[in-house]
Coordinates of C-alpha atoms and ligand atoms in Angstrom, one line a residue:
M1 CA -7.4 11.2 -1.4
L2 CA -4.1 9.3 -1.6
I3 CA -3.0 7.3 -4.7
A4 CA 0.1 5.1 -4.2
G5 CA 1.8 3.1 -6.9
N6 CA 3.5 -0.1 -5.8
W7 CA 6.1 -1.0 -8.4
K8 CA 7.1 -4.2 -6.7
M9 CA 10.4 -5.5 -8.3
Y10 CA 10.1 -3.5 -11.5
K11 CA 11.9 -0.5 -13.0
R12 CA 15.5 0.4 -13.0
A13 CA 16.8 3.9 -12.1
S14 CA 16.7 5.1 -15.8
E15 CA 13.1 3.9 -16.3
T16 CA 12.2 5.5 -13.0
A17 CA 13.6 8.9 -14.2
D18 CA 11.5 8.6 -17.4
F19 CA 8.3 7.8 -15.5
C20 CA 8.8 10.7 -13.1
L21 CA 9.3 13.1 -15.9
G22 CA 6.0 12.1 -17.4
L23 CA 3.9 11.9 -14.3
S24 CA 2.9 15.5 -13.3
P25 CA 0.6 14.7 -10.4
P26 CA -2.8 16.6 -10.6
P27 CA -3.5 19.0 -7.8
G28 CA -5.9 18.0 -4.9
V29 CA -4.6 14.4 -4.6
D30 CA -1.6 13.0 -2.8
V31 CA 0.4 10.9 -5.2
V32 CA 3.1 8.5 -4.0
I33 CA 5.3 6.1 -5.9
C34 CA 6.9 3.1 -4.3
P35 CA 9.9 1.9 -6.4
P36 CA 12.4 -0.8 -5.5
Y37 CA 15.3 0.3 -3.2
T38 CA 17.7 0.8 -6.1
S39 CA 15.4 3.4 -7.7
L40 CA 14.5 5.3 -4.6
A41 CA 17.2 8.0 -4.9
M42 CA 16.4 8.7 -8.5
A43 CA 12.6 8.9 -7.8
A44 CA 13.2 11.2 -4.7
A45 CA 15.4 13.5 -6.8
S46 CA 12.5 14.0 -9.2
G47 CA 10.4 15.8 -6.6
V48 CA 7.6 13.1 -6.6
T49 CA 6.7 11.8 -3.2
V50 CA 8.4 8.5 -2.7
Y51 CA 7.8 5.5 -0.3
A52 CA 9.8 2.3 0.0
Q53 CA 8.1 -1.1 -0.2
N54 CA 9.5 -2.3 3.1
V55 CA 11.5 -1.0 6.1
H56 CA 13.3 -2.7 9.1
W57 CA 12.3 -2.2 12.7
A58 CA 15.9 -1.3 13.9
S59 CA 17.8 1.9 13.1
E60 CA 20.9 -0.1 12.2
G61 CA 22.5 -3.5 13.1
A62 CA 23.4 -6.9 11.9
F63 CA 20.4 -7.5 9.6
T64 CA 21.8 -8.4 6.3
G65 CA 19.7 -7.4 3.4
E66 CA 17.5 -5.0 5.4
V67 CA 17.2 -1.2 5.2
S68 CA 16.2 1.1 8.1
A69 CA 13.8 4.1 8.3
E70 CA 16.7 6.4 9.0
M71 CA 18.5 5.2 5.8
L72 CA 15.3 5.9 3.8
L73 CA 14.9 9.4 5.3
D74 CA 18.4 10.1 4.3
L75 CA 17.5 9.5 0.7
G76 CA 14.5 11.8 0.9
V77 CA 12.0 8.9 1.1
K78 CA 8.8 9.9 2.9
G79 CA 7.3 6.6 3.9
S80 CA 7.0 2.9 3.3
I81 CA 4.6 0.1 2.5
V82 CA 4.6 -2.5 5.3
G83 CA 3.1 -6.0 5.6
H84 CA 2.2 -6.4 1.9
S85 CA 0.7 -9.8 1.2
E86 CA 3.7 -10.7 -1.0
R87 CA 5.9 -10.2 2.0
R88 CA 3.5 -12.2 4.2
Q89 CA 3.4 -15.0 1.6
H90 CA 7.0 -15.3 0.5
F91 CA 9.1 -13.7 3.3
C92 CA 7.4 -15.0 6.5
E93 CA 6.1 -11.5 7.5
T94 CA 3.6 -11.8 10.4
D95 CA 1.3 -9.4 12.0
E96 CA 3.9 -8.9 14.8
T97 CA 6.9 -8.3 12.6
A98 CA 4.9 -6.0 10.3
W99 CA 3.7 -3.9 13.2
S100 CA 7.3 -3.7 14.6
R101 CA 8.4 -2.3 11.2
A102 CA 5.5 0.1 11.1
E103 CA 6.0 1.3 14.6
H104 CA 9.6 2.2 14.2
A105 CA 9.0 3.8 10.8
L106 CA 6.3 6.0 12.3
E107 CA 8.4 7.0 15.3
A108 CA 11.3 7.9 12.9
G109 CA 8.9 10.2 10.9
L110 CA 8.0 8.1 7.9
G111 CA 4.4 7.6 6.7
V112 CA 3.3 4.0 6.6
I113 CA 0.8 2.2 4.2
Y114 CA 0.0 -0.9 6.3
C115 CA -1.5 -3.7 4.2
V116 CA -4.1 -6.1 5.3
G117 CA -6.5 -8.5 3.5
E118 CA -8.0 -11.9 3.4
Q119 CA -7.1 -14.9 1.1
E120 CA -9.7 -16.3 -1.2
E121 CA -10.4 -19.4 1.0
E122 CA -10.8 -17.2 4.0
R123 CA -13.5 -15.1 2.2
E124 CA -15.2 -18.2 0.8
A125 CA -15.3 -19.7 4.3
G126 CA -16.9 -16.5 5.7
H127 CA -13.9 -15.5 7.7
T128 CA -13.0 -12.1 6.1
E129 CA -14.0 -10.1 9.2
E130 CA -12.1 -12.5 11.6
V131 CA -9.0 -12.2 9.5
L132 CA -9.2 -8.4 9.2
R133 CA -9.8 -8.1 13.0
R134 CA -6.7 -10.2 13.7
Q135 CA -4.5 -8.2 11.3
V136 CA -5.7 -4.9 12.5
S137 CA -5.6 -5.8 16.2
V138 CA -1.8 -5.1 16.3
L139 CA -2.3 -1.5 15.1
Q140 CA -2.3 1.7 17.1
P141 CA -3.6 4.8 15.4
R142 CA -0.7 7.2 14.8
E143 CA -0.2 10.2 12.7
G144 CA 1.1 9.1 9.3
L145 CA -0.5 5.6 9.5
V146 CA -2.8 4.6 6.6
V147 CA -4.2 1.1 6.1
A148 CA -4.5 -0.5 2.7
Y149 CA -7.2 -3.2 2.4
E150 CA -6.0 -5.6 -0.3
P151 CA -8.0 -8.8 -0.7
V152 CA -5.2 -11.2 -1.6
W153 CA -7.4 -12.8 -4.3
A154 CA -7.6 -9.5 -6.1
I155 CA -3.9 -8.6 -6.2
G156 CA -2.4 -9.0 -9.6
T157 CA -5.2 -11.2 -10.8
G158 CA -7.4 -8.7 -12.6
R159 CA -10.2 -9.7 -10.2
T160 CA -11.3 -6.6 -8.4
A161 CA -13.5 -6.7 -5.2
T162 CA -16.9 -5.3 -6.0
A163 CA -17.4 -1.7 -4.8
K164 CA -19.8 -3.1 -2.1
Q165 CA -17.3 -5.8 -0.9
A166 CA -14.6 -3.1 -0.7
Q167 CA -16.9 -0.6 1.0
D168 CA -18.0 -3.2 3.6
A169 CA -14.4 -4.2 4.4
H170 CA -13.3 -0.6 4.7
A171 CA -16.2 0.3 7.0
F172 CA -15.4 -2.7 9.1
I173 CA -11.7 -1.8 9.4
K174 CA -12.6 1.8 10.3
S175 CA -14.9 0.5 13.0
L176 CA -11.7 -1.1 14.6
V177 CA -9.1 1.5 14.0
K178 CA -9.6 5.2 13.1
V179 CA -7.2 5.6 10.1
P180 CA -7.7 6.4 6.4
V181 CA -8.1 3.2 4.4
L182 CA -6.9 2.7 0.8
Y183 CA -8.2 0.0 -1.5
G184 CA -5.8 -2.2 -3.4
G185 CA -6.4 -5.1 -5.8
S186 CA -6.4 -4.7 -9.6
V187 CA -7.3 -1.0 -9.5
K188 CA -7.2 0.4 -13.1
P189 CA -8.5 3.4 -14.9
E190 CA -11.7 1.6 -15.8
N191 CA -12.8 0.7 -12.2
A192 CA -11.2 3.6 -10.3
Q193 CA -14.2 5.9 -10.4
E194 CA -16.6 3.3 -8.9
L195 CA -14.2 2.2 -6.2
L196 CA -13.0 5.7 -5.2
S197 CA -16.6 7.0 -5.0
Q198 CA -17.3 4.7 -2.0
Q199 CA -17.8 6.5 1.3
D200 CA -15.0 4.7 3.2
I201 CA -12.4 4.4 0.4
D202 CA -9.8 7.1 1.0
G203 CA -7.6 6.3 -2.0
A204 CA -5.9 3.4 -3.7
L205 CA -2.7 1.3 -3.6
V206 CA -2.1 0.4 -7.3
G207 CA 0.2 -2.4 -8.5
G208 CA 0.2 -3.3 -12.2
A209 CA -1.6 -0.2 -13.4
S210 CA 1.0 2.0 -11.7
L211 CA 3.8 0.8 -14.0
E212 CA 2.6 2.7 -17.1
V213 CA 2.6 6.4 -16.5
E214 CA -0.7 6.9 -18.6
S215 CA -2.8 4.5 -16.6
F216 CA -1.4 5.7 -13.2
R217 CA -2.0 9.3 -14.2
A218 CA -5.6 8.5 -15.3
I219 CA -6.3 6.9 -11.8
C220 CA -4.7 10.0 -10.1
E221 CA -6.9 12.3 -12.3
T222 CA -10.0 10.3 -11.3
A223 CA -9.1 10.7 -7.7
A224 CA -8.5 14.4 -8.1
R225 CA -12.0 14.8 -9.7
L226 CA -13.6 13.1 -6.7
S227 CA -11.6 15.0 -4.1
Ligands
PEP1 C1 -0.4 -4.4 -5.0 O1 0.7 -4.9 -5.4 O2 -0.4 -3.8 -3.9 C2 -1.6 -4.4 -5.9 C3 -2.7 -3.9 -5.5 O3 -1.3 -4.9 -7.2 P1 -2.4 -4.9 -8.4 O4 -2.9 -3.5 -8.5 O5 -1.6 -5.3 -9.6 O6 -3.5 -5.9 -8.1

């Protein structure tokens, strides 16, 4: 079971150091935190497993504002989130650019948490499987590749997919690509047990509830009990 905390654009280096001191990940579960770039070095120095939130597809070059897999590895970072819905929504990320990022990161030796998920209108129109099929079609199973199913309508909204909606989507994704699949979308200590008990849910990508060490630790402990 893998539990990853996506901090988005929160926490400076000093706050990161405090969080890592208080975390103590339980045995039997892989715990990852994904701080902003400016806090990666501090997090990596603490001994916690650290992923970035994005990574570029080139090793170096004229790409102002971007950071490469090799640069992340240099800091002791072990992987990266790729294709998060906020990148797709606000920064023109497409299935193709997301896979380019993921492919280079995997080749360079980083793990990748590759995000997919439908928007609310797409679910209401009955297009969830069509959207997931399109998003997953660019992926090739590789060592180190994990998918995160994150229905966009459940991210940061407090609305969680039901355990059945999540399980059905995970089973569908796994029928298309043989990789572990995390669930993401308003996971918190109160709903972690039900979600993580589903047969095809292999862990969670946690946003808001990963910002407080107590709630993140509680989710990690639930995962450890179920592992
Ligand atoms: C996320 O940002 O990936 C996420 C799942 O956020 P939240 O848990 O806050 O919905």
